[in-house]
Short mmCIF file of C-alpha atoms in Angstrom, two decimals:
data_model
loop_
_atom_site.label_atom_id
_atom_site.label_comp_id
_atom_site.label_asym_id
_atom_site.label_seq_id
_atom_site.Cartn_x
_atom_site.Cartn_y
_atom_site.Cartn_z
CA MET F 1 0.00 0.00 0.00
CA PRO F 2 1.33 3.50 -0.83
CA SER F 3 1.87 5.81 2.14
CA CYS F 4 1.77 9.55 2.79
CA LEU F 5 5.16 11.16 2.20
CA LYS F 6 4.62 13.39 5.23
CA CYS F 7 3.23 11.21 8.01
CA GLY F 8 3.48 7.70 6.55
CA ALA F 9 -0.23 6.94 6.76
CA GLU F 10 -1.61 4.43 4.28
CA LEU F 11 -3.24 5.98 1.21
CA ALA F 12 -6.24 4.65 -0.65
CA VAL F 13 -5.80 3.82 -4.34
CA ASN F 14 -8.49 4.99 -6.75
CA GLU F 15 -10.11 2.95 -9.51
CA GLU F 16 -7.31 3.81 -11.91
CA GLY F 17 -4.69 2.56 -9.49
CA VAL F 18 -3.40 6.05 -8.64
CA ALA F 19 -2.81 7.25 -5.07
CA PRO F 20 -2.24 10.83 -3.85
CA VAL F 21 1.13 11.92 -2.50
CA LEU F 22 -0.25 13.20 0.82
CA CYS F 23 -3.10 12.07 3.03
CA ASP F 24 -6.13 14.35 3.47
CA ARG F 25 -4.90 15.71 6.82
CA CYS F 26 -1.39 16.58 5.58
CA ALA F 27 -2.76 17.97 2.31
CA GLY F 28 -5.16 20.22 4.27
CA ALA F 29 -2.37 21.46 6.49
CA ALA F 30 -0.17 22.20 3.45
CA THR F 31 -3.01 24.09 1.78
CA GLY F 32 -3.61 26.12 4.94
CA ARG F 33 0.07 27.06 5.14
CA ALA F 34 0.04 28.09 1.49
CA ARG F 35 -2.99 30.31 2.02
CA ARG F 36 -1.44 31.95 5.07
CA SER F 37 1.77 32.49 3.14
CA MET F 38 -0.12 34.12 0.28
CA SER F 39 -2.02 36.31 2.73
CA MET F 40 1.16 37.47 4.45
CA ALA F 41 2.76 38.10 1.09
CA GLY F 42 -0.25 40.23 0.15
CA MET F 43 0.14 42.28 3.30
CA GLY F 44 3.85 42.64 2.56
CA ARG F 45 3.08 44.02 -0.89
CA TYR F 46 0.66 46.57 0.56
CA PRO F 47 2.29 47.75 3.80
CA VAL F 48 0.36 51.02 4.13
CA THR F 49 -3.03 49.33 3.82
CA ALA F 50 -1.92 46.64 6.28
CA ALA F 51 -0.67 49.30 8.71
CA LEU F 52 -3.92 51.29 8.48
CA LEU F 53 -5.92 48.13 9.16
CA ALA F 54 -3.70 47.32 12.14
CA ILE F 55 -4.10 50.79 13.63
CA ASN F 56 -7.88 50.63 13.27
CA ILE F 57 -8.07 47.18 14.83
CA ILE F 58 -5.76 48.08 17.72
CA ALA F 59 -7.76 51.25 18.36
CA PHE F 60 -10.98 49.22 18.39
CA LEU F 61 -9.53 46.83 20.95
CA LEU F 62 -8.46 49.77 23.11
CA GLN F 63 -11.99 51.15 22.87
CA GLN F 64 -13.22 48.07 24.69
CA ILE F 65 -11.29 49.15 27.82
CA PRO F 66 -13.70 51.55 29.59
CA SER F 67 -11.03 53.16 31.77
CA LEU F 68 -9.15 54.49 28.72
CA ASP F 69 -12.09 56.56 27.41
CA ILE F 70 -10.45 56.46 23.98
CA THR F 71 -13.76 56.94 22.19
CA ASP F 72 -14.63 60.07 24.17
CA TRP F 73 -11.10 61.35 23.67
CA GLY F 74 -10.86 60.74 19.95
CA ALA F 75 -14.33 60.82 18.35
CA ASN F 76 -15.23 63.82 16.23
CA ILE F 77 -17.65 65.34 18.75
CA GLY F 78 -18.75 68.57 17.08
CA PRO F 79 -18.80 71.01 20.02
CA LEU F 80 -15.46 69.73 21.36
CA THR F 81 -13.74 69.73 17.97
CA LEU F 82 -15.01 73.22 17.17
CA SER F 83 -13.94 74.41 20.63
CA GLY F 84 -10.29 73.73 19.84
CA GLU F 85 -9.75 69.96 20.11
CA TYR F 86 -8.66 69.77 16.49
CA TRP F 87 -6.94 66.38 16.79
CA ARG F 88 -10.39 64.79 16.71
CA LEU F 89 -10.50 65.43 12.95
CA PHE F 90 -7.66 62.90 12.60
CA THR F 91 -8.33 60.39 15.37
CA ALA F 92 -12.03 59.87 14.54
CA GLY F 93 -11.01 58.07 11.34
CA PHE F 94 -9.48 55.24 13.38
CA LEU F 95 -12.36 54.64 15.83
CA HIS F 96 -15.53 52.60 15.35
CA ALA F 97 -18.85 52.14 17.09
CA ASN F 98 -19.12 48.34 17.07
CA ILE F 99 -17.83 45.14 15.49
CA PHE F 100 -20.14 45.41 12.48
CA HIS F 101 -19.03 48.99 11.85
CA ILE F 102 -15.32 48.18 11.86
CA GLY F 103 -15.86 44.92 9.98
CA VAL F 104 -17.52 46.60 6.99
CA ASN F 105 -15.04 49.48 6.93
CA MET F 106 -11.97 47.25 7.17
CA TRP F 107 -13.24 44.97 4.41
CA CYS F 108 -13.67 48.01 2.14
CA LEU F 109 -10.33 49.47 3.21
CA TRP F 110 -8.48 46.22 2.48
CA SER F 111 -9.92 46.06 -1.03
CA LEU F 112 -9.62 49.74 -1.91
CA GLY F 113 -6.38 50.44 -0.07
CA ARG F 114 -4.50 47.77 -2.01
CA LEU F 115 -5.87 49.19 -5.26
CA SER F 116 -4.77 52.69 -4.26
CA GLU F 117 -1.27 51.52 -3.35
CA ARG F 118 -0.95 49.78 -6.70
CA LEU F 119 -2.18 52.80 -8.66
CA PHE F 120 -0.75 55.74 -6.71
CA GLY F 121 1.91 54.39 -4.35
CA LYS F 122 2.48 53.88 -0.63
CA TRP F 123 2.91 57.35 0.87
CA GLN F 124 0.26 58.68 -1.50
CA THR F 125 -2.28 56.17 -0.18
CA PHE F 126 -1.48 57.05 3.42
CA LEU F 127 -1.99 60.77 2.75
CA ILE F 128 -5.18 60.11 0.78
CA TYR F 129 -6.54 58.25 3.82
CA MET F 130 -5.56 60.98 6.27
CA LEU F 131 -6.59 64.02 4.23
CA THR F 132 -9.89 62.62 2.99
CA GLY F 133 -10.69 61.50 6.53
CA VAL F 134 -10.22 65.11 7.67
CA GLY F 135 -12.30 66.37 4.74
CA GLY F 136 -15.15 64.07 5.73
CA ALA F 137 -14.90 65.03 9.40
CA LEU F 138 -15.00 68.75 8.55
CA LEU F 139 -18.10 68.50 6.37
CA SER F 140 -19.77 66.31 8.98
CA ILE F 141 -19.57 68.89 11.77
CA ALA F 142 -20.12 71.79 9.35
CA SER F 143 -23.50 70.28 8.46
CA ASP F 144 -24.37 69.53 12.11
CA PRO F 145 -22.08 71.17 14.71
CA ASN F 146 -23.70 69.37 17.65
CA HIS F 147 -23.38 65.75 16.61
CA ALA F 148 -20.60 63.16 16.90
CA GLU F 149 -18.90 61.18 14.13
CA LEU F 150 -16.37 58.36 14.01
CA GLY F 151 -15.23 55.65 11.62
CA ALA F 152 -13.00 55.10 8.61
CA SER F 153 -15.82 55.43 6.07
CA GLY F 154 -14.99 59.05 5.21
CA ALA F 155 -11.47 57.98 4.25
CA VAL F 156 -12.79 54.90 2.44
CA PHE F 157 -15.00 57.12 0.29
CA GLY F 158 -11.99 59.38 -0.14
CA ILE F 159 -9.99 56.50 -1.62
CA VAL F 160 -12.93 55.74 -3.93
CA GLY F 161 -12.99 59.34 -5.12
CA ALA F 162 -9.21 59.42 -5.63
CA VAL F 163 -9.27 56.16 -7.60
CA MET F 164 -12.13 57.35 -9.81
CA ALA F 165 -10.44 60.66 -10.62
CA GLY F 166 -7.04 59.04 -11.05
CA VAL F 167 -8.10 56.36 -13.52
CA LYS F 168 -10.44 58.67 -15.44
CA PHE F 169 -8.17 61.66 -15.93
CA GLY F 170 -4.73 60.52 -14.76
CA ASP F 171 -1.78 58.96 -16.52
CA LEU F 172 -1.71 55.71 -14.55
CA ASN F 173 0.27 52.80 -15.90
CA ILE F 174 -2.66 50.44 -16.54
CA SER F 175 -4.47 49.39 -19.69
CA ALA F 176 -7.53 51.21 -21.03
CA GLY F 177 -9.66 48.16 -20.32
CA GLU F 178 -8.53 47.99 -16.69
CA LYS F 179 -9.14 51.72 -16.31
CA ARG F 180 -12.73 51.25 -17.43
CA ALA F 181 -13.21 48.28 -15.12
CA VAL F 182 -11.72 50.04 -12.09
CA PHE F 183 -13.69 53.24 -12.71
CA SER F 184 -16.93 51.31 -13.18
CA SER F 185 -16.42 49.31 -9.98
CA ALA F 186 -15.51 52.39 -7.91
CA ALA F 187 -18.43 54.40 -9.30
CA THR F 188 -20.84 51.54 -8.58
CA PHE F 189 -19.53 51.28 -5.00
CA ALA F 190 -19.99 55.03 -4.46
CA VAL F 191 -23.49 55.21 -5.98
CA ILE F 192 -24.81 52.16 -4.11
CA ASN F 193 -23.47 53.33 -0.77
CA PHE F 194 -24.68 56.91 -1.17
CA VAL F 195 -28.15 55.66 -2.13
CA LEU F 196 -28.20 53.23 0.80
CA GLY F 197 -27.05 55.99 3.14
CA PHE F 198 -29.94 58.24 2.15
CA SER F 199 -32.57 55.47 2.01
CA GLN F 200 -34.66 54.01 4.77
CA ILE F 201 -33.43 50.52 3.86
CA GLY F 202 -29.81 51.52 4.34
CA ARG F 203 -30.55 53.18 7.64
CA GLY F 204 -32.40 50.10 8.79
CA VAL F 205 -29.41 47.90 7.99
CA PHE F 206 -26.53 50.17 8.99
CA GLY F 207 -28.19 52.42 11.59
CA THR F 208 -27.11 56.04 11.62
CA VAL F 209 -25.20 56.84 8.43
CA ASP F 210 -23.22 60.07 8.18
CA ASN F 211 -23.52 60.83 4.48
CA MET F 212 -22.01 64.28 4.93
CA CYS F 213 -18.83 62.62 6.17
CA HIS F 214 -18.91 60.26 3.18
CA LEU F 215 -19.48 63.16 0.79
CA GLY F 216 -16.70 65.25 2.32
CA GLY F 217 -14.24 62.39 2.03
CA PHE F 218 -15.34 61.58 -1.53
CA VAL F 219 -14.99 65.16 -2.78
CA THR F 220 -11.59 65.53 -1.11
CA GLY F 221 -10.56 62.28 -2.78
CA LEU F 222 -11.60 63.62 -6.18
CA LEU F 223 -9.51 66.75 -5.59
CA LEU F 224 -6.50 64.65 -4.65
CA GLY F 225 -6.85 61.83 -7.14
CA LEU F 226 -6.90 63.87 -10.32
CA PRO F 227 -3.51 65.60 -9.88
CA LEU F 228 -1.93 62.61 -8.15
CA GLY F 229 -2.86 60.48 -11.14
CA ALA F 230 -1.84 63.12 -13.66
CA PHE F 231 1.55 63.64 -11.99
CA ILE F 232 2.22 59.96 -11.30
CA ARG F 233 5.75 60.29 -12.73
CA ASN F 234 6.53 63.59 -11.04
CA LYS F 235 6.87 63.23 -7.27
CA ALA F 236 7.53 66.94 -6.74
CA LEU F 237 4.19 67.85 -8.31
CA GLN F 238 2.49 65.12 -6.28
CA VAL F 239 3.91 66.63 -3.09
CA ALA F 240 2.70 70.04 -4.26
CA THR F 241 -0.78 68.54 -4.78
CA VAL F 242 -0.84 67.23 -1.22
CA LEU F 243 0.34 70.57 0.15
CA VAL F 244 -2.30 72.50 -1.80
CA THR F 245 -5.05 70.14 -0.67
CA SER F 246 -3.84 70.43 2.93
CA ALA F 247 -3.92 74.21 2.63
CA VAL F 248 -7.49 74.11 1.29
CA LEU F 249 -8.60 71.90 4.19
CA PHE F 250 -6.79 74.15 6.67
CA ALA F 251 -8.50 77.25 5.26
CA ALA F 252 -11.91 75.54 5.32
CA GLY F 253 -11.34 74.35 8.88
CA ARG F 254 -10.17 77.76 10.04
CA GLU F 255 -13.24 79.42 8.57
CA LEU F 256 -15.49 76.82 10.21
CA PHE F 257 -13.80 77.20 13.60
CA GLN F 258 -13.97 80.98 13.47
CA THR F 259 -17.63 80.89 12.50
CA ARG F 260 -18.84 78.16 14.85
CA GLY F 261 -16.11 77.95 17.47
CA GLY F 262 -17.49 80.56 19.84
CA GLU F 263 -20.94 79.04 20.06
CA ALA F 264 -19.36 75.61 20.50
CA GLN F 265 -17.30 76.83 23.45
CA LYS F 266 -20.41 78.23 25.14
CA TYR F 267 -22.28 74.99 24.43
CA VAL F 268 -19.56 72.87 26.00
CA ALA F 269 -19.25 75.24 28.98
CA SER F 270 -23.00 74.96 29.59
CA ALA F 271 -22.81 71.16 29.43
CA TYR F 272 -20.01 71.10 32.01
CA ALA F 273 -21.96 73.48 34.26
CA LYS F 274 -24.90 71.07 34.28
CA GLN F 275 -22.51 68.32 35.37
CA GLY F 276 -21.12 70.50 38.17
CA ALA F 277 -17.67 70.54 36.51
CA TYR F 278 -17.09 74.24 37.11
CA GLY F 279 -13.37 74.07 36.42
CA MET F 280 -14.02 72.82 32.87
CA GLN F 281 -16.84 75.33 32.48
CA ALA F 282 -14.45 78.14 33.40
CA GLU F 283 -11.78 76.80 31.02
CA TYR F 284 -14.08 76.98 28.01
CA LEU F 285 -15.57 80.32 29.03
CA GLU F 286 -12.04 81.72 29.36
CA LYS F 287 -11.38 80.74 25.75
CA TYR F 288 -14.66 82.24 24.64
CA THR F 289 -14.37 85.54 26.50
CA HIS F 290 -10.78 85.96 25.32
CA ASP F 291 -12.11 86.13 21.76
CA HIS F 292 -15.43 87.76 22.69
CA PRO F 293 -14.62 90.21 25.52
CA GLY F 294 -17.86 92.11 25.04
CA ASP F 295 -20.25 89.25 25.87
CA GLU F 296 -21.75 90.26 29.23
CA GLN F 297 -23.66 87.03 29.79
CA ALA F 298 -20.59 84.88 29.20
CA LEU F 299 -18.57 87.01 31.65
CA LEU F 300 -21.32 86.68 34.26
CA GLU F 301 -21.30 82.90 33.83
CA LEU F 302 -17.50 82.88 34.07
CA GLY F 303 -17.60 84.90 37.28
CA THR F 304 -20.20 82.54 38.73
CA ALA F 305 -18.06 79.53 37.83
CA TYR F 306 -15.04 81.11 39.55
CA ALA F 307 -17.11 81.84 42.65
CA ARG F 308 -18.34 78.25 42.83
CA MET F 309 -14.71 77.12 42.64
CA GLY F 310 -13.71 79.46 45.46
CA GLU F 311 -11.57 81.66 43.20
CA TYR F 312 -13.08 84.91 44.45
CA ASP F 313 -10.47 87.28 43.03
CA LYS F 314 -11.07 85.97 39.51
CA ALA F 315 -14.83 86.07 40.07
CA SER F 316 -14.64 89.68 41.20
CA GLU F 317 -12.55 90.60 38.17
CA ALA F 318 -15.08 89.01 35.81
CA PHE F 319 -18.01 90.83 37.40
CA ARG F 320 -16.13 94.15 37.35
CA HIS F 321 -15.44 93.57 33.68
CA VAL F 322 -19.20 93.31 33.15
CA LEU F 323 -19.73 96.60 34.97
CA ALA F 324 -17.07 98.24 32.81
CA LEU F 325 -19.10 97.21 29.79
CA ASN F 326 -22.46 98.00 31.35
CA PRO F 327 -22.41 100.09 34.55
CA ASN F 328 -26.15 99.43 34.99
CA SER F 329 -25.83 95.63 35.10
CA ALA F 330 -27.93 94.64 38.10
CA GLU F 331 -26.69 91.04 37.92
CA ALA F 332 -23.03 92.05 38.13
CA LYS F 333 -23.71 94.43 41.06
CA GLU F 334 -25.66 91.79 42.94
CA ALA F 335 -22.93 89.20 42.30
CA LEU F 336 -20.25 91.56 43.64
CA GLU F 337 -22.34 92.32 46.72
CA GLU F 338 -22.70 88.61 47.41
CA LEU F 339 -18.95 88.20 47.02
CA HIS F 340 -17.82 91.10 49.15
CA GLY F 341 -20.71 91.60 51.58
CA ALA F 342 -20.32 94.68 53.75
CA LEU F 343 -16.56 95.03 53.07
CA PRO F 344 -15.93 96.28 49.52
CA GLY F 345 -12.61 95.05 48.20
CA SER F 346 -12.52 92.01 50.48
CA ASN F 347 -11.49 88.77 48.83
CA ALA F 348 -13.62 86.65 51.15
CA PRO F 349 -17.24 85.82 50.43
CA PRO F 350 -19.87 87.10 52.88
CA GLU F 351 -20.84 84.93 55.81
CA LYS F 352 -24.10 83.10 55.42
CA LYS F 353 -26.72 84.04 58.03
#
């Protein structure tokens, strides 16, 4: 009887008198090793995509540790981002709400990221991910300053937009037939997902869908993909493209923060006041009143926060600032009287009777 070359087990002979070289168990193990080897080789050929997947997965695992509060720290929470926590525009693209959310996004990223690395290159793909993620995050909070957003989908749509623009108008080193196939597939992906995002069916399947984030990422990807594809043989012009796109995003973000930042700071301060976190309330009101020194109500709230913290000198200064703006402010006069009692200029609050 013939035997397996690996383990020596007896092998069955078929009707034609032929026996396999390996038994079923050894053949299965060899096939599994081959598949793992091919998978690792694929990751080696696309290191940026593999690294982005790893970062997202590690971040998701860290999110499961409640004491780290990584979601609260890194999600694109509109009022906090607009109040000055700008890093949230970057970190939100690596955080996810649940296993289904990250599963879908990572599947799309693995497929599209490898395509982007093949068409554009490694560092180009990384910057497409980062910049389109920021573009999506900006449009998300511009459309609704009070909501929260997280997930890699803005960057995924950004890669789709970059690929579509690159293969349609760029000078990529692929055949005309492959260009048509890639463009058709990317366009189909974008259309289906945008339609699902706006439809009741899509919302029923995926829950809350932030189409403004998707749209922001997609448009930023189009802006990046066209010149990156056109200048595929000129790295200096590709770098210039990235710098120009970064400047556009910076200008858009600056305008958004200047327009909405003040109201966001007051919103956050009010939220902290309701929680009894008067130190945080004062911190945000300090930022706001620094840029808006003529807002009497904000100064009154700042003075009240200082008083509740026991910082009576700062409270007195805030209330006197209100009186400098409006000498007839009854609220500021009453607050100062409560602070100083019968001894004007005293730093101690009046005794309670």
